[in-house]
Short mmCIF file of C-alpha atoms and ligand atoms in Angstrom, two decimals:
data_model
loop_
_atom_site.label_atom_id
_atom_site.label_comp_id
_atom_site.label_asym_id
_atom_site.label_seq_id
_atom_site.Cartn_x
_atom_site.Cartn_y
_atom_site.Cartn_z
CA MET A 67 -10.55 -6.00 -6.98
CA PRO A 68 -10.90 -2.36 -6.74
CA ASP A 69 -9.22 0.62 -5.04
CA LEU A 70 -11.77 1.17 -2.47
CA ARG A 71 -10.84 4.59 -1.99
CA GLY A 72 -14.76 6.53 -2.13
CA LYS A 73 -16.11 3.19 -1.97
CA SER A 74 -19.03 1.30 0.37
CA LEU A 75 -17.72 -2.10 0.77
CA ILE A 76 -19.65 -5.03 2.12
CA GLY A 77 -19.23 -8.11 3.40
CA ARG A 78 -17.33 -10.03 6.39
CA PHE A 79 -14.70 -8.76 8.47
CA PHE A 80 -12.67 -10.12 11.05
CA HIS A 81 -10.39 -8.09 13.58
CA ALA A 82 -9.05 -8.29 17.02
CA PRO A 83 -9.22 -4.82 18.37
CA THR A 84 -8.57 -5.67 21.92
CA ARG A 85 -6.42 -8.61 23.28
CA GLY A 86 -8.12 -11.65 24.26
CA ARG A 87 -10.70 -11.38 21.88
CA VAL A 88 -11.64 -11.34 18.26
CA GLU A 89 -14.64 -10.09 16.42
CA ALA A 90 -16.57 -11.21 13.96
CA LEU A 91 -18.34 -8.44 11.74
CA ASP A 92 -20.53 -10.73 9.61
CA GLN A 93 -22.34 -8.42 6.39
CA ALA A 94 -20.88 -5.08 7.90
CA LEU A 95 -20.81 -2.00 5.35
CA LEU A 96 -17.86 -0.29 5.42
CA LYS A 97 -17.50 3.62 4.27
CA ILE A 98 -13.74 4.45 2.70
CA GLY A 99 -13.19 7.81 2.37
CA ALA A 100 -11.24 9.43 -0.66
CA ASP A 101 -7.83 9.25 2.39
CA GLY A 102 -8.72 5.27 2.52
CA VAL A 103 -9.87 6.53 6.47
CA ILE A 104 -13.27 4.65 7.21
CA GLU A 105 -15.64 6.93 7.44
CA THR A 106 -18.60 4.60 8.84
CA ARG A 107 -18.86 1.32 9.98
CA LEU A 108 -22.62 -0.31 9.83
CA LEU A 109 -23.84 -4.04 11.01
CA GLN A 110 -26.58 -6.03 9.47
CA THR A 111 -28.55 -5.70 12.87
CA ASP A 112 -27.87 -1.39 13.03
CA GLU A 113 -30.23 0.60 11.96
CA GLY A 114 -29.66 2.64 8.91
CA PHE A 115 -28.07 -0.71 6.89
CA ALA A 116 -30.39 -1.30 4.55
CA GLU A 117 -31.04 1.77 3.32
CA ALA A 118 -26.60 3.05 3.12
CA VAL A 119 -26.76 -0.29 1.15
CA ASP A 120 -28.97 1.17 -1.64
CA GLU A 121 -27.70 4.47 -1.23
CA ALA A 122 -24.31 3.19 -2.21
CA GLU A 123 -25.35 1.23 -4.42
CA ARG A 124 -27.56 3.90 -6.46
CA ALA A 125 -24.30 5.97 -6.59
CA GLY A 126 -22.40 3.19 -7.90
CA VAL A 127 -19.71 2.84 -5.12
CA LEU A 128 -20.54 -0.30 -3.16
CA VAL A 129 -18.23 -2.84 -3.28
CA ARG A 130 -20.06 -6.55 -2.77
CA LEU A 131 -17.78 -9.50 -1.89
CA PRO A 132 -18.34 -13.12 -2.35
CA ARG A 133 -19.82 -15.79 -0.24
CA SER A 134 -15.81 -17.20 -0.15
CA ALA A 135 -14.01 -13.92 0.99
CA TYR A 136 -13.03 -12.77 4.59
CA VAL A 137 -11.05 -9.33 5.29
CA LEU A 138 -8.46 -9.55 7.57
CA PRO A 139 -6.64 -6.47 8.98
CA GLY A 140 -3.20 -5.68 7.50
CA PHE A 141 -0.17 -7.44 9.03
CA VAL A 142 2.12 -4.42 11.36
CA ASP A 143 5.84 -6.17 10.85
CA LEU A 144 7.41 -4.69 13.40
CA HIS A 145 10.88 -6.04 12.84
CA ILE A 146 12.56 -6.30 9.14
CA HIS A 147 15.96 -6.36 7.96
CA ALA A 148 15.47 -5.07 5.14
CA PRO A 149 19.01 -6.05 3.53
CA GLN A 150 18.58 -9.18 4.81
CA TYR A 151 16.22 -10.46 2.24
CA PRO A 152 18.78 -12.77 0.15
CA GLN A 153 19.58 -14.11 2.99
CA LEU A 154 16.63 -15.75 3.59
CA GLY A 155 17.31 -19.10 4.99
CA THR A 156 20.98 -18.95 5.23
CA ALA A 157 23.42 -20.03 8.12
CA LEU A 158 20.74 -20.50 10.90
CA ASP A 159 23.05 -23.06 12.80
CA ARG A 160 24.75 -20.20 13.13
CA PRO A 161 25.49 -18.30 16.52
CA LEU A 162 24.35 -14.55 16.11
CA GLU A 163 27.98 -12.93 16.39
CA ASP A 164 29.38 -15.12 14.03
CA TRP A 165 26.57 -15.11 11.53
CA LEU A 166 26.51 -11.15 11.62
CA GLN A 167 30.37 -11.39 10.78
CA ASP A 168 30.34 -13.71 8.26
CA TYR A 169 26.83 -13.47 6.47
CA THR A 170 25.09 -10.31 7.42
CA PHE A 171 27.78 -7.80 7.48
CA PRO A 172 29.15 -8.74 3.83
CA LEU A 173 25.63 -8.96 2.24
CA GLU A 174 24.69 -5.65 4.27
CA ALA A 175 27.85 -3.69 2.87
CA ARG A 176 26.41 -5.20 -0.52
CA PHE A 177 24.21 -2.02 -0.91
CA ALA A 178 26.42 0.97 -1.55
CA ASP A 179 25.25 -0.62 -5.33
CA LEU A 180 21.92 0.91 -6.18
CA ALA A 181 21.04 -1.65 -8.59
CA PHE A 182 21.71 -4.46 -6.01
CA ALA A 183 19.60 -2.70 -3.24
CA ARG A 184 16.68 -1.69 -6.48
CA GLN A 185 16.69 -5.24 -7.27
CA VAL A 186 16.10 -7.17 -3.61
CA TYR A 187 13.63 -3.90 -2.85
CA THR A 188 11.38 -4.48 -5.38
CA ALA A 189 11.30 -8.15 -4.23
CA LEU A 190 10.86 -7.42 -0.61
CA VAL A 191 8.15 -5.16 -0.33
CA GLU A 192 6.10 -6.99 -3.21
CA ASP A 193 6.66 -10.00 -1.18
CA LEU A 194 5.81 -8.54 2.18
CA LEU A 195 2.30 -6.95 0.19
CA ALA A 196 1.27 -9.94 -0.87
CA ASN A 197 1.41 -11.88 2.51
CA GLY A 198 -0.86 -9.51 3.89
CA THR A 199 1.65 -6.63 5.70
CA THR A 200 0.49 -4.11 5.51
CA THR A 201 3.02 -2.15 8.10
CA ALA A 202 6.36 -2.53 7.88
CA LEU A 203 9.31 -1.47 10.60
CA MET A 204 12.80 -2.02 8.98
CA PHE A 205 16.58 -1.47 9.29
CA ALA A 206 18.15 -1.26 6.43
CA SER A 207 21.57 -1.25 5.77
CA ILE A 208 24.54 1.85 6.64
CA HIS A 209 23.86 4.15 2.66
CA LEU A 210 21.76 6.78 2.72
CA GLU A 211 20.96 6.32 -0.66
CA ALA A 212 19.89 2.76 -0.42
CA THR A 213 17.65 2.85 2.93
CA GLN A 214 16.28 6.53 0.42
CA LEU A 215 15.40 4.09 -2.81
CA LEU A 216 13.70 1.73 0.26
CA ALA A 217 11.34 4.75 1.13
CA ASP A 218 11.08 5.33 -2.64
CA ILE A 219 10.42 2.19 -3.21
CA SER A 220 7.59 1.85 -0.54
CA LEU A 221 6.11 4.98 -1.53
CA GLU A 222 5.96 3.58 -4.93
CA LYS A 223 4.22 0.72 -4.22
CA GLY A 224 1.97 1.40 -1.44
CA LEU A 225 3.68 0.07 1.83
CA ARG A 226 2.89 2.17 5.06
CA ALA A 227 7.03 1.47 6.19
CA LEU A 228 9.07 3.28 8.74
CA VAL A 229 12.44 2.84 7.66
CA GLY A 230 15.57 3.54 9.26
CA LYS A 231 19.39 4.24 8.29
CA THR A 232 21.46 2.00 10.32
CA ALA A 233 23.71 3.37 12.12
CA MET A 234 26.95 1.49 13.97
CA ASP A 235 30.05 3.28 14.27
CA ASP A 236 32.34 1.09 16.65
CA PRO A 237 35.01 -0.64 14.82
CA ALA A 238 35.29 -3.39 18.40
CA VAL A 239 32.31 -4.89 16.51
CA CYS A 240 32.06 -3.55 12.86
CA PRO A 241 34.23 -4.33 10.23
CA ASP A 242 36.29 -2.22 8.51
CA PHE A 243 33.98 -2.95 4.94
CA TYR A 244 30.59 -2.19 7.07
CA ARG A 245 30.87 0.64 9.94
CA ASP A 246 29.97 4.42 9.54
CA ALA A 247 33.16 6.26 9.45
CA SER A 248 32.56 8.54 12.35
CA ALA A 249 29.85 8.32 15.28
CA GLY A 250 29.35 12.33 13.02
CA ALA A 251 28.95 10.63 9.84
CA ALA A 252 26.30 8.32 11.15
CA LEU A 253 24.07 11.07 12.83
CA ASP A 254 24.24 13.17 9.32
CA GLY A 255 23.17 10.52 7.37
CA THR A 256 20.04 10.17 9.98
CA GLU A 257 19.16 13.62 9.72
CA ALA A 258 19.66 13.58 5.72
CA LEU A 259 17.61 10.73 5.82
CA ILE A 260 14.69 12.30 7.84
CA GLU A 261 14.55 15.30 5.84
CA TYR A 262 14.62 13.38 2.67
CA ILE A 263 11.62 11.31 3.89
CA GLN A 264 9.76 14.22 5.37
CA GLY A 265 10.19 16.46 2.19
CA HIS A 266 9.40 13.92 -0.08
CA PRO A 267 6.83 15.04 -2.53
CA ALA A 268 4.92 11.60 -3.12
CA ASN A 269 4.58 11.31 1.28
CA LYS A 270 2.53 13.79 1.46
CA ALA A 271 0.19 11.93 3.58
CA GLY A 272 2.99 10.35 5.30
CA LEU A 273 2.83 6.94 4.45
CA VAL A 274 6.52 6.50 4.82
CA ARG A 275 8.30 7.72 8.28
CA PRO A 276 12.05 7.97 8.85
CA VAL A 277 13.65 5.74 12.17
CA VAL A 278 16.40 6.02 14.33
CA THR A 279 18.50 3.42 13.97
CA PRO A 280 21.12 2.37 16.10
CA ARG A 281 21.86 -1.55 14.94
CA PHE A 282 22.27 -2.21 19.03
CA ALA A 283 24.26 -1.00 21.59
CA PRO A 284 27.65 -3.25 20.73
CA SER A 285 27.59 -2.17 17.37
CA CYS A 286 27.81 1.51 18.21
CA THR A 287 29.91 3.86 20.32
CA ASP A 288 29.00 5.84 23.12
CA PRO A 289 28.68 9.36 21.31
CA LEU A 290 26.56 7.93 18.51
CA LEU A 291 23.71 6.41 20.75
CA ARG A 292 23.93 9.88 23.16
CA GLY A 293 23.82 11.62 19.64
CA LEU A 294 20.98 9.27 18.00
CA GLY A 295 19.24 10.06 21.33
CA GLU A 296 19.32 13.18 21.44
CA LEU A 297 18.43 13.14 17.55
CA ALA A 298 15.22 11.41 18.69
CA ARG A 299 14.09 13.93 21.22
CA ARG A 300 14.63 16.93 18.73
CA CYS A 301 12.49 15.05 15.85
CA GLY A 302 10.52 13.11 17.58
CA CYS A 303 10.72 10.08 15.25
CA HIS A 304 10.38 6.74 15.62
CA VAL A 305 13.80 5.14 17.01
CA GLN A 306 14.55 0.87 16.86
CA THR A 307 17.18 -1.13 17.89
CA HIS A 308 17.79 -4.50 19.36
CA CYS A 309 17.34 -5.50 23.11
CA SER A 310 18.30 -8.27 25.13
CA GLU A 311 18.36 -10.57 22.64
CA SER A 312 20.98 -13.26 23.61
CA ASP A 313 23.20 -14.62 26.33
CA TRP A 314 26.30 -12.82 23.96
CA GLU A 315 24.89 -9.30 23.65
CA GLU A 316 23.63 -8.55 27.02
CA GLY A 317 27.33 -10.14 28.48
CA TYR A 318 28.64 -7.10 26.08
CA VAL A 319 27.04 -4.71 26.85
CA GLN A 320 27.05 -5.02 30.69
CA GLN A 321 31.27 -5.74 29.99
CA ARG A 322 31.16 -2.76 28.66
CA THR A 323 28.96 -0.12 30.17
CA GLY A 324 28.31 -2.09 33.32
CA ARG A 325 24.91 -1.74 32.86
CA ARG A 326 22.07 -3.59 31.56
CA ASP A 327 21.28 -3.21 28.47
CA ALA A 328 17.48 -1.67 28.90
CA GLU A 329 19.24 0.64 31.49
CA TYR A 330 22.18 2.05 28.62
CA LEU A 331 19.62 2.50 26.06
CA ASP A 332 17.59 4.64 28.62
CA ASP A 333 20.05 6.46 30.02
CA CYS A 334 21.27 7.59 26.16
CA GLY A 335 18.17 8.63 25.46
CA LEU A 336 17.28 5.87 23.39
CA MET A 337 13.62 4.74 24.93
CA THR A 338 10.96 6.93 23.75
CA SER A 339 7.08 6.15 23.91
CA ARG A 340 8.33 5.91 20.19
CA THR A 341 10.61 3.48 20.76
CA ILE A 342 10.63 -0.33 19.66
CA LEU A 343 12.93 -2.43 20.81
CA ALA A 344 13.27 -6.15 19.35
CA HIS A 345 13.32 -9.43 20.57
CA GLY A 346 14.04 -7.52 24.60
CA VAL A 347 14.17 -12.54 25.34
CA LEU A 348 16.02 -12.24 28.87
CA LEU A 349 14.70 -8.64 29.47
CA SER A 350 14.32 -8.60 33.66
CA GLY A 351 11.06 -7.20 35.91
CA SER A 352 13.19 -4.27 36.13
CA ASP A 353 13.80 -4.01 32.38
CA MET A 354 10.30 -3.82 31.88
CA ASP A 355 9.24 -1.67 34.13
CA LEU A 356 11.71 1.07 32.81
CA ILE A 357 10.37 0.08 29.18
CA HIS A 358 6.84 0.38 30.61
CA ALA A 359 7.79 3.56 32.38
CA ARG A 360 8.86 5.29 29.13
CA GLN A 361 6.01 3.44 26.96
CA SER A 362 8.06 1.81 24.66
CA GLY A 363 6.90 -1.03 22.46
CA VAL A 364 8.38 -4.98 22.59
CA ALA A 365 8.83 -6.75 18.74
CA HIS A 366 8.21 -10.22 19.78
CA CYS A 367 10.37 -12.30 16.99
CA ALA A 368 9.66 -15.84 17.88
CA LEU A 369 11.06 -17.30 14.61
CA SER A 370 14.36 -15.90 14.36
CA ASN A 371 14.66 -16.42 18.33
CA VAL A 372 14.10 -20.18 17.98
CA TYR A 373 17.68 -19.71 16.46
CA PHE A 374 19.49 -16.95 18.27
CA SER A 375 17.98 -15.75 21.23
CA THR A 376 19.29 -18.20 23.55
CA ALA A 377 15.71 -18.22 24.92
CA VAL A 378 12.11 -17.76 24.49
CA PHE A 379 10.76 -13.99 24.88
CA PRO A 380 7.85 -14.68 28.36
CA LEU A 381 5.29 -12.98 26.24
CA ARG A 382 2.79 -13.23 28.71
CA ALA A 383 4.80 -11.69 31.29
CA ALA A 384 5.58 -9.08 29.40
CA LEU A 385 1.99 -8.24 28.44
CA GLU A 386 1.35 -8.31 32.32
CA LYS A 387 3.57 -5.81 32.57
CA GLY A 388 1.39 -3.61 30.18
CA LEU A 389 3.78 -3.34 27.89
CA ARG A 390 3.42 -2.70 24.10
CA VAL A 391 3.90 -5.69 22.08
CA GLY A 392 3.47 -6.88 18.47
CA LEU A 393 4.85 -9.44 16.19
CA GLY A 394 7.92 -9.25 13.93
CA THR A 395 9.31 -11.72 11.61
CA ASP A 396 13.11 -10.23 11.75
CA ILE A 397 13.86 -11.50 7.90
CA ALA A 398 16.21 -12.99 7.55
CA GLY A 399 16.75 -14.07 11.11
CA GLY A 400 13.59 -15.48 10.75
CA PRO A 401 13.44 -17.52 7.69
CA SER A 402 9.99 -16.34 6.77
CA VAL A 403 8.79 -12.92 5.40
CA SER A 404 4.97 -14.42 6.53
CA MET A 405 3.61 -12.74 9.41
CA LEU A 406 1.01 -15.87 9.64
CA ASP A 407 4.19 -18.38 10.38
CA ALA A 408 4.73 -15.16 13.21
CA ILE A 409 1.97 -16.21 14.68
CA ARG A 410 1.99 -19.39 14.63
CA MET A 411 5.77 -19.61 16.09
CA THR A 412 4.30 -17.15 19.08
CA VAL A 413 1.83 -19.49 20.11
CA ALA A 414 4.00 -22.62 19.95
CA ALA A 415 7.24 -20.55 21.77
CA SER A 416 5.00 -19.57 24.47
CA ARG A 417 3.57 -23.32 24.61
CA MET A 418 7.02 -24.95 24.59
CA LEU A 419 7.73 -22.12 27.57
CA ASP A 420 4.53 -22.94 29.47
CA GLU A 421 5.56 -26.85 29.13
CA GLY A 422 9.21 -26.95 28.94
CA VAL A 423 11.21 -28.41 26.59
CA ASP A 424 13.97 -31.03 28.56
CA PRO A 425 11.57 -34.28 29.08
CA ALA A 426 14.75 -35.54 31.53
CA LEU A 427 12.56 -33.37 33.74
CA PRO A 428 9.27 -34.28 35.77
CA PRO A 429 6.30 -32.15 34.74
CA ASP A 430 5.85 -29.91 36.79
CA ARG A 431 9.70 -28.95 36.63
CA ARG A 432 9.90 -29.33 33.03
CA GLY A 433 8.05 -25.54 32.35
CA ARG A 434 6.80 -21.91 33.56
CA LYS A 435 3.56 -22.83 33.54
CA GLY A 436 0.85 -19.94 32.66
CA ALA A 437 2.79 -19.01 29.93
CA ARG A 438 0.92 -19.71 27.25
CA GLN A 439 -0.33 -17.55 24.77
CA ASP A 440 -3.45 -18.52 22.07
CA TRP A 441 -4.08 -17.44 18.70
CA ARG A 442 -6.59 -14.93 19.25
CA VAL A 443 -3.66 -12.96 20.68
CA ALA A 444 -0.89 -13.80 18.32
CA PHE A 445 -3.39 -12.11 16.16
CA HIS A 446 -4.55 -8.85 18.33
CA LEU A 447 -0.45 -8.25 18.56
CA ALA A 448 0.24 -9.05 14.85
CA THR A 449 -2.54 -6.72 13.82
CA ALA A 450 -3.63 -3.52 16.28
CA GLY A 451 -1.37 -4.78 19.25
CA GLY A 452 1.38 -3.91 16.85
CA ALA A 453 -0.71 -0.88 15.47
CA GLU A 454 -0.55 0.97 18.82
CA ALA A 455 3.12 0.31 19.65
CA LEU A 456 3.69 2.52 16.78
CA GLY A 457 0.92 4.67 17.47
CA LEU A 458 -0.51 4.04 13.79
CA LYS A 459 -4.45 4.07 13.98
CA VAL A 460 -4.10 1.61 11.62
CA GLY A 461 -4.86 -2.82 12.39
CA ALA A 462 -8.66 -2.80 13.18
CA PHE A 463 -12.02 -1.74 11.43
CA GLU A 464 -12.84 1.49 13.28
CA PRO A 465 -14.22 4.77 11.83
CA GLY A 466 -10.47 7.18 12.30
CA GLN A 467 -8.61 4.05 11.16
CA ALA A 468 -7.39 4.07 7.36
CA PHE A 469 -8.23 0.83 5.93
CA ASP A 470 -5.23 -1.02 5.77
CA ALA A 471 -6.63 -5.41 5.49
CA GLN A 472 -6.41 -8.01 3.58
CA LEU A 473 -8.80 -10.58 1.75
CA ILE A 474 -8.87 -13.90 2.86
CA ASP A 475 -10.45 -16.15 -0.22
CA LEU A 476 -11.09 -19.46 1.59
CA ASP A 477 -11.89 -21.26 -2.36
CA ALA A 478 -8.68 -19.35 -4.02
CA PRO A 479 -6.87 -21.70 -6.77
CA GLY A 480 -3.55 -23.06 -4.87
CA GLY A 481 -5.09 -22.24 -1.86
CA THR A 482 -4.47 -24.49 1.72
CA ILE A 483 -6.98 -23.88 3.52
CA ARG A 484 -9.20 -27.39 3.27
CA LEU A 485 -13.24 -27.12 5.10
CA LEU A 486 -14.22 -30.44 5.14
CA ASP A 487 -16.00 -29.69 8.11
CA ASP A 488 -18.40 -27.21 8.37
CA PRO A 489 -16.63 -24.56 11.53
CA ALA A 490 -18.30 -24.68 15.17
CA ASP A 491 -18.74 -21.31 15.07
CA PRO A 492 -17.20 -17.94 13.32
CA GLU A 493 -14.22 -17.94 15.90
CA ALA A 494 -13.00 -21.36 15.14
CA LEU A 495 -13.32 -20.06 11.37
CA LEU A 496 -11.16 -17.69 11.92
CA GLU A 497 -8.51 -20.08 13.94
CA LYS A 498 -8.71 -22.57 10.74
CA ILE A 499 -7.82 -19.22 8.95
CA LEU A 500 -4.59 -18.21 10.62
CA TYR A 501 -3.27 -21.57 11.17
CA THR A 502 -3.83 -22.65 7.50
CA ALA A 503 -3.91 -19.53 5.30
CA SER A 504 -1.14 -19.26 3.11
CA ARG A 505 0.15 -16.83 0.62
CA ALA A 506 -2.01 -17.82 -2.23
CA ASN A 507 -5.45 -17.67 0.13
CA ILE A 508 -4.82 -13.68 0.22
CA THR A 509 -6.11 -12.38 -2.40
CA GLU A 510 -6.23 -8.59 -2.05
CA VAL A 511 -4.25 -6.08 -0.67
CA TRP A 512 -4.96 -2.51 0.51
CA VAL A 513 -3.50 0.04 2.13
CA ALA A 514 -4.89 2.96 3.14
CA GLY A 515 -7.89 1.75 0.53
CA ARG A 516 -4.97 1.63 -2.56
CA ALA A 517 -5.66 -1.79 -3.98
CA VAL A 518 -1.19 -2.89 -3.47
CA ALA A 519 -1.42 -6.80 -4.14
CA GLY A 520 -3.14 -9.54 -5.35
CA ARG A 521 -4.96 -10.50 -8.36
N1 LIG B 147 21.32 -7.66 16.37
C1 LIG B 147 22.33 -6.73 15.79
N2 LIG B 147 21.59 -6.85 14.86
C2 LIG B 147 21.59 -7.62 14.15
C3 LIG B 147 20.40 -8.60 12.92
O1 LIG B 147 21.00 -7.71 12.13
N3 LIG B 147 19.90 -9.26 13.88
C4 LIG B 147 19.44 -9.71 14.77
N4 LIG B 147 18.40 -11.12 14.73
N5 LIG B 147 20.62 -9.64 16.17
C5 LIG B 147 20.77 -8.41 15.58
FE1 LIG B 148 16.88 -7.90 14.01
#
């Protein structure tokens, strides 16, 4: 499949621009500009459709998709720890605080070695793209050079990436072998990364963006958190951190500061309209009100939460409060690079919260009735919802949005979608795709019209 910049694409598309509703665009024509942005969208029933197809054909820019192909928006993964990719599927039975100290920090410390960083980050970026993830919000390690390399590799391979040098300076939580030398050093490193990415000669279109990245309140001294808040205000960059992930984490912040995690982050200037808070499992109603007032977003990491979060994120409550929510894999807290798994686990977790999990309790006391959310909601969050939380014009097939997309081939060799009976309607087909597709079914991936993965 060619590069689609300057081309017109005719085929079948699914997307979910608004929450709770999916749209099937059957035989739509998308005209994609030289910059990879969708210029026009015509449905078969629209006036001028046949003429536009003829015109594209005559101009030699028409690309027709085969019958077995469906185009979905690329996924937006709102929470990834890039240097943790080697520990995917490692020690998931350990509590968060031990997992960090015994596995994660020693691994992340190895990113002082740029050859190791190159090997890991190349594999990660290639695997994200091959799995249909076209936008990734990523924590890197504490090392400036390796984080710059992650930005370089993302640019080279065409991943839309938001990348932060992880900041962590508090000796009470961070080991000697893996810690910013001081709050000042962490701030300088963050500023240097911002300058590097914003001034990168290959980044004129802004495909990669820098992110202010305090790891989480327990790992940062108060001066560092306040300094990063001030830096975020000055530069207007995105911010990412963890918030209310587990009982240990919440308790630690409460004990050290006398505040709730969300209140403390806000006090430090870190809760902005460009902030993404990871997990948020234990957020209270008033925390959610605060996040809503600041227009911050939440990265819901349903699979990781099973292992490290000690509870289920109340997704429906957050959405009803009006919070901007997207989905994250939390590599490597969640042992899958695939946002299809994130979608599936989002639905499953909400069902467990709804029905409850303790069979010893009577059904009416077992769960939080009404908490369930369906696959339509999860699909929206994994695409347009995550994009909105980041303020990016991607995630749906609308004029003005960049063409970030993945082609699902029902007949791909090695694929796992079995259509043994005709689906009742297009929505039933999309449901089947989302529940049964795998990497082999994702045969093409584009970011801003550029072909970035596939056969
Ligand atoms: N909290 C602070 N650091 C981390 C991390 O690397 N993973 C997860 N899941 N939670 C964290
Ligand atoms: Fe995380």
